[in-house]
Structure formats: C-alpha cells, structure tokens
mmCIF file of N, CA and C in Angstrom:
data_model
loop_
_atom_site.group_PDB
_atom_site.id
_atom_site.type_symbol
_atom_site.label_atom_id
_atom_site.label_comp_id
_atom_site.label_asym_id
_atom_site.label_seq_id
_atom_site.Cartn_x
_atom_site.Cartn_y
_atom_site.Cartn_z
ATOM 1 N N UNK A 740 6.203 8.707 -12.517
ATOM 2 C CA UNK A 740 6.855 9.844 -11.869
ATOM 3 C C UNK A 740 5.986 10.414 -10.773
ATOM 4 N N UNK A 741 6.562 10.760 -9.946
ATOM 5 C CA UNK A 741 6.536 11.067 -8.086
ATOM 6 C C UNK A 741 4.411 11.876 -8.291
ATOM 7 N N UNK A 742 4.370 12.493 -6.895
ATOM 8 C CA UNK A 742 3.337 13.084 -6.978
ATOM 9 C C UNK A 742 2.547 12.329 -5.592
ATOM 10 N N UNK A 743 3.029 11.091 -5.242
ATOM 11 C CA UNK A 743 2.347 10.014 -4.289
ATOM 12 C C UNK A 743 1.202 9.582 -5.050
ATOM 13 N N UNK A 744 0.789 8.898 -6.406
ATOM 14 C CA UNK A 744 -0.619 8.837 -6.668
ATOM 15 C C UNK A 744 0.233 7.392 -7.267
ATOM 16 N N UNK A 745 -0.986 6.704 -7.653
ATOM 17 C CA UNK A 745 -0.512 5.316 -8.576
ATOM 18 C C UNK A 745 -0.516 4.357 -7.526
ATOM 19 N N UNK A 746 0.340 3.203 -7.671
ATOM 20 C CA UNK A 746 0.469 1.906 -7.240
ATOM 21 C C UNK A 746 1.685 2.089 -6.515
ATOM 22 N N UNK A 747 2.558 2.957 -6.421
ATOM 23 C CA UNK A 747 4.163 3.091 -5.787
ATOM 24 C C UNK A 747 3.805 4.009 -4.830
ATOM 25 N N UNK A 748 2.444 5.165 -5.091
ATOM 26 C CA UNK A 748 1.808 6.085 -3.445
ATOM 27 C C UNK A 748 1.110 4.975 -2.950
ATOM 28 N N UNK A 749 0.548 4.166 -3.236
ATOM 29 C CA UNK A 749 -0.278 3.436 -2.241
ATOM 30 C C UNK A 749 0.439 2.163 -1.142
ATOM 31 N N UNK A 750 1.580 1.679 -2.251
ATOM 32 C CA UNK A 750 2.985 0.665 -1.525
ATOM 33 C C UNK A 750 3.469 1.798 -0.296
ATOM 34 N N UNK A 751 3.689 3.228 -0.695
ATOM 35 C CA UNK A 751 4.452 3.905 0.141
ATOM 36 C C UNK A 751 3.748 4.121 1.454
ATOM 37 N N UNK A 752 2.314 4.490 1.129
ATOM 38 C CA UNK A 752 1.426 5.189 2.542
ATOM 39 C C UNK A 752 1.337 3.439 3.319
ATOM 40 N N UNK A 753 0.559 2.426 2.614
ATOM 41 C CA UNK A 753 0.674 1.058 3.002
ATOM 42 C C UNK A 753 1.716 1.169 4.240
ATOM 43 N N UNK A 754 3.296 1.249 3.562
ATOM 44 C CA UNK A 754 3.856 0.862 4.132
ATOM 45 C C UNK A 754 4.464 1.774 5.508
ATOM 46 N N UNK A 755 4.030 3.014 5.377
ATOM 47 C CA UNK A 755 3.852 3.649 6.580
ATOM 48 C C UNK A 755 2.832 3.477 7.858
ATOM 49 N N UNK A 756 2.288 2.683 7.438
ATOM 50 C CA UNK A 756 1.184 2.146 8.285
ATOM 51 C C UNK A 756 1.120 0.850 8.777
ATOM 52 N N UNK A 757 2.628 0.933 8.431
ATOM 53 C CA UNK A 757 2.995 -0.945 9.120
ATOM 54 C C UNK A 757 2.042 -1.808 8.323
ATOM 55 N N UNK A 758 1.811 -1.570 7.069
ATOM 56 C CA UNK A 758 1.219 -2.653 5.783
ATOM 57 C C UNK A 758 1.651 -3.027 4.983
ATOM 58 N N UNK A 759 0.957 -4.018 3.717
ATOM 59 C CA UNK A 759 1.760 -4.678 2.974
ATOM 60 C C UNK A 759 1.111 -4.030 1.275
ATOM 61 N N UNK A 760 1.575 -4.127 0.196
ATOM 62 C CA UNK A 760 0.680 -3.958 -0.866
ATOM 63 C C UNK A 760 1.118 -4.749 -1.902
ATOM 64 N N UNK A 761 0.166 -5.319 -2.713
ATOM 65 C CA UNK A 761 0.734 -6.182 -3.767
ATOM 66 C C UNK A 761 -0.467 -5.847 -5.173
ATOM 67 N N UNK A 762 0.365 -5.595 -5.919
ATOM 68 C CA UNK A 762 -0.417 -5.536 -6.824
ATOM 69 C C UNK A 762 0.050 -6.185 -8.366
ATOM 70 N N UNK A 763 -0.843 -6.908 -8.922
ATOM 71 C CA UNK A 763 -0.293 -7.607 -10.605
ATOM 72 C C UNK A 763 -1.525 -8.375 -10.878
ATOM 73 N N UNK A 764 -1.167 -9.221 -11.714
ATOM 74 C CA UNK A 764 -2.618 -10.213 -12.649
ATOM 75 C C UNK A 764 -2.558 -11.303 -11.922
ATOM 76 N N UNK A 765 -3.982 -11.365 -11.652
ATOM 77 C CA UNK A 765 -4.626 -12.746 -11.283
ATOM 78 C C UNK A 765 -5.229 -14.034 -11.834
ATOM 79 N N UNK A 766 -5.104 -14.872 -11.602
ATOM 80 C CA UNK A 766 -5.120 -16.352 -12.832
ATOM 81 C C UNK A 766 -6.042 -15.815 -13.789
ATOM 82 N N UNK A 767 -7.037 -15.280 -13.363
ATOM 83 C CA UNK A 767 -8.369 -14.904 -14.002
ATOM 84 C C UNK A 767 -8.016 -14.231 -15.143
ATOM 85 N N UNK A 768 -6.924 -13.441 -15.387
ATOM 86 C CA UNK A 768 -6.265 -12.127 -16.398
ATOM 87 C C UNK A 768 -7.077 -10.776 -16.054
ATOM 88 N N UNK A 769 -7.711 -10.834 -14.882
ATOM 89 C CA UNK A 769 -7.894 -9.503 -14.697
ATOM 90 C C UNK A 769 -6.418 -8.875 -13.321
ATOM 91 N N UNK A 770 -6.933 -7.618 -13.105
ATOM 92 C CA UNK A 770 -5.391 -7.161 -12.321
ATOM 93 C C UNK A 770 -6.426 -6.926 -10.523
ATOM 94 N N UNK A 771 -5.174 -7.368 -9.698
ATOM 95 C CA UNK A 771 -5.410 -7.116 -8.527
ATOM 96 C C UNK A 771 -4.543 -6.252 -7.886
ATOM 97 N N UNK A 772 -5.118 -5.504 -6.498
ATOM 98 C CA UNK A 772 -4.689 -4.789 -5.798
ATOM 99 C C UNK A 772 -5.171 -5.654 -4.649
ATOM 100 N N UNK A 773 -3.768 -5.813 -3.845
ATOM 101 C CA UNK A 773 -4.438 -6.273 -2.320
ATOM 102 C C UNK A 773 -3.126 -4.948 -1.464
ATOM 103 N N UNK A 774 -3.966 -5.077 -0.567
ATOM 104 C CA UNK A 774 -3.723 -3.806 0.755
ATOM 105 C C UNK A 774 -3.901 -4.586 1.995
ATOM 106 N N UNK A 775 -3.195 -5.080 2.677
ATOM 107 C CA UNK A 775 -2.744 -5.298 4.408
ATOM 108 C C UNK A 775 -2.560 -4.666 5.036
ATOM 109 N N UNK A 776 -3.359 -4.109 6.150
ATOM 110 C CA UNK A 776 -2.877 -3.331 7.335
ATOM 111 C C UNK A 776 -3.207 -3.720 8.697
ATOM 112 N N UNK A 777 -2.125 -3.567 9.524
ATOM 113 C CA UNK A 777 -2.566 -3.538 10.755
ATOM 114 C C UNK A 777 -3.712 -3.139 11.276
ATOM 115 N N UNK A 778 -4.417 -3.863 12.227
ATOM 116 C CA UNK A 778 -6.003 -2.965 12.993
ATOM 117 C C UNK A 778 -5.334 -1.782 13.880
ATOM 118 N N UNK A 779 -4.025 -1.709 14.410
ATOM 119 C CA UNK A 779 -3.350 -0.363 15.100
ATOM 120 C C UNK A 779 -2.108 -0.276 14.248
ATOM 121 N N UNK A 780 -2.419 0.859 13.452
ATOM 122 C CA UNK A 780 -1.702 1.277 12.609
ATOM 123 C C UNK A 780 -0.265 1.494 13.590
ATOM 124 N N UNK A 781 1.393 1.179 12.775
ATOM 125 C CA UNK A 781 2.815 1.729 13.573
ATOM 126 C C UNK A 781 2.767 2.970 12.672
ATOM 127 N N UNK A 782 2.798 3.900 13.336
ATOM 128 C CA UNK A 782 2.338 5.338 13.863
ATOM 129 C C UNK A 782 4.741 5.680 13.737
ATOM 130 N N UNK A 783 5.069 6.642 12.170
ATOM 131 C CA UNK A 783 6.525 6.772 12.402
ATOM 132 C C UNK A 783 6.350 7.829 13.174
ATOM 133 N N UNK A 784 7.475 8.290 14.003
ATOM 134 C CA UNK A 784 7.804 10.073 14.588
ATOM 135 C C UNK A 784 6.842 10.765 13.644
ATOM 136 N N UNK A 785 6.814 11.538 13.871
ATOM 137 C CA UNK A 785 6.735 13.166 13.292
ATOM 138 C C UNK A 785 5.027 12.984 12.475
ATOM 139 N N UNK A 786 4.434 11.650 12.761
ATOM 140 C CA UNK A 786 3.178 11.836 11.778
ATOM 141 C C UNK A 786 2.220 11.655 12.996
ATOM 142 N N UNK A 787 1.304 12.635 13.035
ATOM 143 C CA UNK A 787 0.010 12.477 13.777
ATOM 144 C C UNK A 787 -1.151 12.074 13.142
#
C-alpha cells in the first residue's frame, strides 16, 4: 500500500525518468534489483 516507498515507488520514479526497473530472484536464489536510466533524464511537464 501507496506512500511511494518499496519496489512499485522505485518502478514509478524509474519510470518517470525515462527508466526501466526489474526486480525478482536470480539463478543464485538471492533477489535482484536492477535500475536503467537514461544519462539525460525525459524530464514530464510540471517536474523541475
């Protein structure tokens, strides 16, 4: 549940930043987080 924190705020800001996020288990059985972003962030209206 909401708040922007967790793994569903970080997909969300990610993806305001023209990025990607993936997160689950890796062969290894430990858990990954990967984060993609543009080097020039897409910048929506209204955010400075």
């Amino acid at each position: 549940p909401g708040g922007g924190h967790g793994l569903r705020g970080i997909a969300d800001r990610t993806r305001l930043l023209g990025g990607t996020a993936e997160a689950g288990p890796a062969r290894d059985g430990t858990w990954r987080l990967r984060a993609r972003l543009p080097l020039k962030p897409v910048r929506p209206e209204g955010i400075l």
